[in-house]
JSON list of C-alpha atoms in Angstrom, two decimals:
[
{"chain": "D", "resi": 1, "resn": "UNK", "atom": "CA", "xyz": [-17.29, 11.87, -12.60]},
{"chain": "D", "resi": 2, "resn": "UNK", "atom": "CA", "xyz": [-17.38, 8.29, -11.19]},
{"chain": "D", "resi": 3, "resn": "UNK", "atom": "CA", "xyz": [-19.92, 5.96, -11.59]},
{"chain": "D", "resi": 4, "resn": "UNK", "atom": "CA", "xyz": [-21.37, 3.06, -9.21]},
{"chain": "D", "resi": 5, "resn": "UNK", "atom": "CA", "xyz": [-19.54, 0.97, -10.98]},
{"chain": "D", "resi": 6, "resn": "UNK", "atom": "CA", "xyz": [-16.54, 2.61, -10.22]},
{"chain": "D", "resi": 7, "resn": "UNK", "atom": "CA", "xyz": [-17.17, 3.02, -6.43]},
{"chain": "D", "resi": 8, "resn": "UNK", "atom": "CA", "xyz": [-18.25, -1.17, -6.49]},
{"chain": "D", "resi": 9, "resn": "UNK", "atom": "CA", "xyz": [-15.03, -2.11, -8.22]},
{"chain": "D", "resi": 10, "resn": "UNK", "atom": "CA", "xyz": [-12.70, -0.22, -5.74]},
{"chain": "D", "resi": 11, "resn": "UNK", "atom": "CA", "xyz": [-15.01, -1.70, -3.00]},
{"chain": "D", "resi": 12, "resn": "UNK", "atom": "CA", "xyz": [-14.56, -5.19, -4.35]},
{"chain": "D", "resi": 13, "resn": "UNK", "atom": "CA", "xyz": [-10.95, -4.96, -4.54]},
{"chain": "D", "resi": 14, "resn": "UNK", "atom": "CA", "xyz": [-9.75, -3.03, -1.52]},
{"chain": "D", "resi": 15, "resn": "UNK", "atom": "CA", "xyz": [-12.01, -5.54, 0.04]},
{"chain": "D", "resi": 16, "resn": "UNK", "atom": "CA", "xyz": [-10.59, -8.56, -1.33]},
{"chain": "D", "resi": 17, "resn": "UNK", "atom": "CA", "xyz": [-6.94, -7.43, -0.24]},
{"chain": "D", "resi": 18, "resn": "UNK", "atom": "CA", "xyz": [-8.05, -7.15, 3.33]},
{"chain": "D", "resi": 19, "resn": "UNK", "atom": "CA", "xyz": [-10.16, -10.61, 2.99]},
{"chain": "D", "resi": 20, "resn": "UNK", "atom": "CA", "xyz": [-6.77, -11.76, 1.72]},
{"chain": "D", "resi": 21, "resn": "UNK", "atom": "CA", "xyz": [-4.71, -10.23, 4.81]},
{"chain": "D", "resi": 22, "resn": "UNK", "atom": "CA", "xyz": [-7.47, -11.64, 6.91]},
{"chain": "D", "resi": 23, "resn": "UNK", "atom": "CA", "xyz": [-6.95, -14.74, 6.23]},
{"chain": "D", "resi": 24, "resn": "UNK", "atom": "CA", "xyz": [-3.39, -15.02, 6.33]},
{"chain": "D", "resi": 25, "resn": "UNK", "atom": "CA", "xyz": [-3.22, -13.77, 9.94]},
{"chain": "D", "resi": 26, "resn": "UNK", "atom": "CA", "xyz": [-6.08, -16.45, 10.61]},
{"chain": "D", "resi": 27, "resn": "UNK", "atom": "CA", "xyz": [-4.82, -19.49, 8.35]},
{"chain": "D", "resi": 28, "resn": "UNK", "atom": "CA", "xyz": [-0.53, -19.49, 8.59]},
{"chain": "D", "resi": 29, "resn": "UNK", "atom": "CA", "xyz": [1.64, -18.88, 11.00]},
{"chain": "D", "resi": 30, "resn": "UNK", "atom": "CA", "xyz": [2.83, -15.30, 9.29]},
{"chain": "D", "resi": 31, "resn": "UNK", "atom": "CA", "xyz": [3.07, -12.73, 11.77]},
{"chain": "D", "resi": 32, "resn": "UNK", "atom": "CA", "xyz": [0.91, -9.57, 10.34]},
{"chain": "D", "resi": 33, "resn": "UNK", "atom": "CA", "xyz": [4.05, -7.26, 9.99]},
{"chain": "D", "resi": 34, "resn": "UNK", "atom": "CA", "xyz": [5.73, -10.39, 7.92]},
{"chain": "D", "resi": 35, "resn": "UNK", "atom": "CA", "xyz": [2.02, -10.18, 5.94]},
{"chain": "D", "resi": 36, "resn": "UNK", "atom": "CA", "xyz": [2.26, -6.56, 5.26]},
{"chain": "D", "resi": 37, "resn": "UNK", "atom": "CA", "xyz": [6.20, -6.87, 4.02]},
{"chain": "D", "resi": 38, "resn": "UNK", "atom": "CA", "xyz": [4.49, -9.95, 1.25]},
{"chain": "D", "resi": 39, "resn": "UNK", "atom": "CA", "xyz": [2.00, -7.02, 0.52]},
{"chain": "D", "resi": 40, "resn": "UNK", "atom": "CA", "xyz": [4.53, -3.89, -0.15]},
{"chain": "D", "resi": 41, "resn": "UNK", "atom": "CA", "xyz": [6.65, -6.93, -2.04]},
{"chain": "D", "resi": 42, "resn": "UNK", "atom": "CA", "xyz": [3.80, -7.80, -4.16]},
{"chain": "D", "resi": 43, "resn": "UNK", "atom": "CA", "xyz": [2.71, -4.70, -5.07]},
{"chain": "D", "resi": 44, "resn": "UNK", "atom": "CA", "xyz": [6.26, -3.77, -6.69]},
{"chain": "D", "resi": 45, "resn": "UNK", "atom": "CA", "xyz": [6.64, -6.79, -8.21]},
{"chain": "D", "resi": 46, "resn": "UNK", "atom": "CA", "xyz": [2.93, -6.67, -9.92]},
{"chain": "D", "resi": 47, "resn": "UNK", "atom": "CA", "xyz": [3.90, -3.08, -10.41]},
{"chain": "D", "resi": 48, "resn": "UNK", "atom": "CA", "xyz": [7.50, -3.79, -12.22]},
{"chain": "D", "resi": 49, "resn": "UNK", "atom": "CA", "xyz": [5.70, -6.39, -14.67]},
{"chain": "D", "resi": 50, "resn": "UNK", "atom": "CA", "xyz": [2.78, -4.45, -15.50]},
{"chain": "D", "resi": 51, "resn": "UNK", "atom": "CA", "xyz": [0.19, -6.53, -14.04]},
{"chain": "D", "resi": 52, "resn": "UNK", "atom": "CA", "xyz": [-0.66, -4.12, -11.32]},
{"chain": "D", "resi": 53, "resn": "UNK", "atom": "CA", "xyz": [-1.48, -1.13, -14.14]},
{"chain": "D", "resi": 54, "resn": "UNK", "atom": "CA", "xyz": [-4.82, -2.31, -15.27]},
{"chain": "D", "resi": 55, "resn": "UNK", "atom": "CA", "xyz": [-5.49, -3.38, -11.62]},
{"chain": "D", "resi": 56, "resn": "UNK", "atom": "CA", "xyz": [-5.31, 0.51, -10.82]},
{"chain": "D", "resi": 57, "resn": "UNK", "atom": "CA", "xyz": [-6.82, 1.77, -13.76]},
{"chain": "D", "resi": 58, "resn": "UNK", "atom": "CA", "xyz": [-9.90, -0.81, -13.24]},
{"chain": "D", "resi": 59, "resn": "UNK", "atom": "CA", "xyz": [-10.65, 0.05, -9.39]},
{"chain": "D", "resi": 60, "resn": "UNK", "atom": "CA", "xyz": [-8.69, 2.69, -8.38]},
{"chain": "D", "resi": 61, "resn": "UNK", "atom": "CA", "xyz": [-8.34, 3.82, -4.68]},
{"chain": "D", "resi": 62, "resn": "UNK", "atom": "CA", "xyz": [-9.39, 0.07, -3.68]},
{"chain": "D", "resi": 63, "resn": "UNK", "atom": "CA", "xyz": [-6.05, -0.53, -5.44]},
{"chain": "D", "resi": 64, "resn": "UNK", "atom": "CA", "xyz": [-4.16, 2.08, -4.90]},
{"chain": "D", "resi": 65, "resn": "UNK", "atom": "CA", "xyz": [-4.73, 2.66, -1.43]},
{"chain": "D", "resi": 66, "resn": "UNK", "atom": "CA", "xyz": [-4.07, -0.79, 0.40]},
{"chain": "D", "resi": 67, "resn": "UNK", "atom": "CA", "xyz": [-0.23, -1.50, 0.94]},
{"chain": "D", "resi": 68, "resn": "UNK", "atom": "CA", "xyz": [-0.05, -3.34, -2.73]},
{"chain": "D", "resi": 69, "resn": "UNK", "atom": "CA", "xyz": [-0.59, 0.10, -3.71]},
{"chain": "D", "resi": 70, "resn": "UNK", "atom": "CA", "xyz": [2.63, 1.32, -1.71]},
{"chain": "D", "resi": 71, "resn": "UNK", "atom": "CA", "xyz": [4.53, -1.02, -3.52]},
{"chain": "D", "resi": 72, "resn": "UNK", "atom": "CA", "xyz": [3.60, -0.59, -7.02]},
{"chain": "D", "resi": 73, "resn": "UNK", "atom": "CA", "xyz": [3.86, 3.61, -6.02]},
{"chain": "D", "resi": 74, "resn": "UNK", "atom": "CA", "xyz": [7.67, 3.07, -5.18]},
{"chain": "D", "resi": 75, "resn": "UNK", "atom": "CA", "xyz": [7.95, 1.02, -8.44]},
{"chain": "D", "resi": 76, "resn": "UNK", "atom": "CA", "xyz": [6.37, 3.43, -10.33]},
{"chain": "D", "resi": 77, "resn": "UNK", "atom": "CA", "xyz": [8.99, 5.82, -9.24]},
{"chain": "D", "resi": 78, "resn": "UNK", "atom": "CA", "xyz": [11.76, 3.55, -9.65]},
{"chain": "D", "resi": 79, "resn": "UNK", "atom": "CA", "xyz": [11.27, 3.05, -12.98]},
{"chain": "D", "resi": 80, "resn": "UNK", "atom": "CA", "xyz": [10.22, 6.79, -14.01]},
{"chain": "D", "resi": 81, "resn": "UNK", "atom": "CA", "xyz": [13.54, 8.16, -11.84]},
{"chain": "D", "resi": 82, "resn": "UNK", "atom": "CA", "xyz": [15.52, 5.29, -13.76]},
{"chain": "D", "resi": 83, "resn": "UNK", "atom": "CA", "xyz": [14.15, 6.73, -17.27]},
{"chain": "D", "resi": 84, "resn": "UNK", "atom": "CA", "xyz": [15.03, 10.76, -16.09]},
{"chain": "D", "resi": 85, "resn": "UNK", "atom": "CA", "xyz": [17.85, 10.06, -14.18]},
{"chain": "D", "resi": 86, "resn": "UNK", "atom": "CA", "xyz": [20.10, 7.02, -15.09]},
{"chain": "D", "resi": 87, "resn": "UNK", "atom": "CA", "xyz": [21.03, 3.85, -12.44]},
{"chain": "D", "resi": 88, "resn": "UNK", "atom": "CA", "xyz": [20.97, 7.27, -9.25]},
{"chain": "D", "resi": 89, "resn": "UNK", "atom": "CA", "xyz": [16.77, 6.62, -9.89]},
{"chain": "D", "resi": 90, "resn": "UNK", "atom": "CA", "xyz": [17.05, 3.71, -8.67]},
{"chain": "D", "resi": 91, "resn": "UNK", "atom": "CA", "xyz": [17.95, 4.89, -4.83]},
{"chain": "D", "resi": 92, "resn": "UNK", "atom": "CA", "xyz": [15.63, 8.23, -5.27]},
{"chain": "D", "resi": 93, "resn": "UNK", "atom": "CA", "xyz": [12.72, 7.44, -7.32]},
{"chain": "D", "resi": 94, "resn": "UNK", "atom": "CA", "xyz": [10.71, 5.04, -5.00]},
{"chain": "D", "resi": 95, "resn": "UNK", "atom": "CA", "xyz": [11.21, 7.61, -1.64]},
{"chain": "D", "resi": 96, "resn": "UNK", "atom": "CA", "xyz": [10.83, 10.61, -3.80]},
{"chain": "D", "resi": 97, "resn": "UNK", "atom": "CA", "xyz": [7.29, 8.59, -5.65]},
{"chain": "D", "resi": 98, "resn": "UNK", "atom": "CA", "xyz": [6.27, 7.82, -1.83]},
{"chain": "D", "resi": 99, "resn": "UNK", "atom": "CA", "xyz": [7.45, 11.06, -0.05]},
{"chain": "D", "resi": 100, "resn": "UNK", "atom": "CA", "xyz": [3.65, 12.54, 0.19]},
{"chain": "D", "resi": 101, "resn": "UNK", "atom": "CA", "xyz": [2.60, 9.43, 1.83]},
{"chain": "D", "resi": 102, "resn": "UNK", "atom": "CA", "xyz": [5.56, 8.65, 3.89]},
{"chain": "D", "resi": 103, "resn": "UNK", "atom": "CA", "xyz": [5.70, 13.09, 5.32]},
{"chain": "D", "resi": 104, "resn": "UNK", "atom": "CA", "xyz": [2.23, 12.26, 6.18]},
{"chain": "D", "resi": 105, "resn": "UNK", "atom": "CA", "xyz": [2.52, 8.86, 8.12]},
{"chain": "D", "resi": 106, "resn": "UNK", "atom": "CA", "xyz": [5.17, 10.75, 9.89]},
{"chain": "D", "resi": 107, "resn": "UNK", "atom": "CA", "xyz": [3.12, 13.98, 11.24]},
{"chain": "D", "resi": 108, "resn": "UNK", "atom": "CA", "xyz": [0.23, 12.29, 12.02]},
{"chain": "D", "resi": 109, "resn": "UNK", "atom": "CA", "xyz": [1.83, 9.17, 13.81]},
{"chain": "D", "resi": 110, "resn": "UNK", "atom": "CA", "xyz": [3.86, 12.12, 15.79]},
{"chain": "D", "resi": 111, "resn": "UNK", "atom": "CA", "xyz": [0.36, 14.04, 16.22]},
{"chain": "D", "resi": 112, "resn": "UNK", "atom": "CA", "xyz": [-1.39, 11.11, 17.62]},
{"chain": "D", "resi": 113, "resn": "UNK", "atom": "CA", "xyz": [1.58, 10.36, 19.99]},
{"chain": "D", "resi": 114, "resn": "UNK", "atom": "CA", "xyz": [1.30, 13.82, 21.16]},
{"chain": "D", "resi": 115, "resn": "UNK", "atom": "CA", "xyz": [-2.27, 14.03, 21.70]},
{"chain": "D", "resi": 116, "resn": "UNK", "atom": "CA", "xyz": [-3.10, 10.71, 23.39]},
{"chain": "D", "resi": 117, "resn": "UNK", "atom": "CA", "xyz": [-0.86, 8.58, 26.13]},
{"chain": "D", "resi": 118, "resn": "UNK", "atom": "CA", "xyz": [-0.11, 4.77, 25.29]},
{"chain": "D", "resi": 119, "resn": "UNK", "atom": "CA", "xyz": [-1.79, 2.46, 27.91]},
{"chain": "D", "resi": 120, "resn": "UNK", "atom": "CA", "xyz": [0.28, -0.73, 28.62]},
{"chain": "D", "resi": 121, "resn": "UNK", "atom": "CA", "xyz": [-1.49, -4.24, 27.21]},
{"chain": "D", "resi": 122, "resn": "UNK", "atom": "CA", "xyz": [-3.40, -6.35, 29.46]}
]
């Protein structure tokens, strides 16, 4: 069971990566989807070094769930499909580590299309 500690922590964090995001977008010139490739980046770099580990075990979801979390996911798999499978993990393991997250981006970005109509800007 999880303790208040445990929800603060993955509060604090998942917050802190979105304070972070925030003030990218409001402080440089980065566009956002630039922002969020710097996040996926950074999450399988932290991930490939070890640094993002104790991260995860610390505050879970907060960590886990932002796009940092995406990155150190495919690394994760890259480097478990590397150790099963030889230099072929290297093109499976991060799409086979992300595959529950990426099916379900999929169907529900097709759902929503389906369900609502896009409105033109402005």
């Amino acid at each position: 069971m999880s303790s208040p500690e445990t929800y603060l922590a993955a509060f604090l964090c998942g917050g802190l990566l979105c304070l972070l995001g925030q003030v990218l977008i409001d402080r440089t010139r980065l566009t956002p989807a630039r922002i969020l490739v710097v996040y996926v980046v950074a999450g399988v770099v932290l991930g490939a070094v070890g640094l993002y580990q104790p991260l995860v075990d610390h505050c879970g979801a907060g960590a886990t769930v932002p796009l940092t979390g995406f990155g150190y996911n495919l690394a994760l798999g890259v480097s478990k499909a590397v150790a099963e499978e030889g230099l072929l993990g290297i093109l499976t393991g991060g799409v086979t580590a992300a595959a529950g997250g990426i099916a379900a981006a999929v169907f529900f970005g097709n759902l929503i299309a389906l369900l609502f109509r896009s409105k033109p800007k402005g």
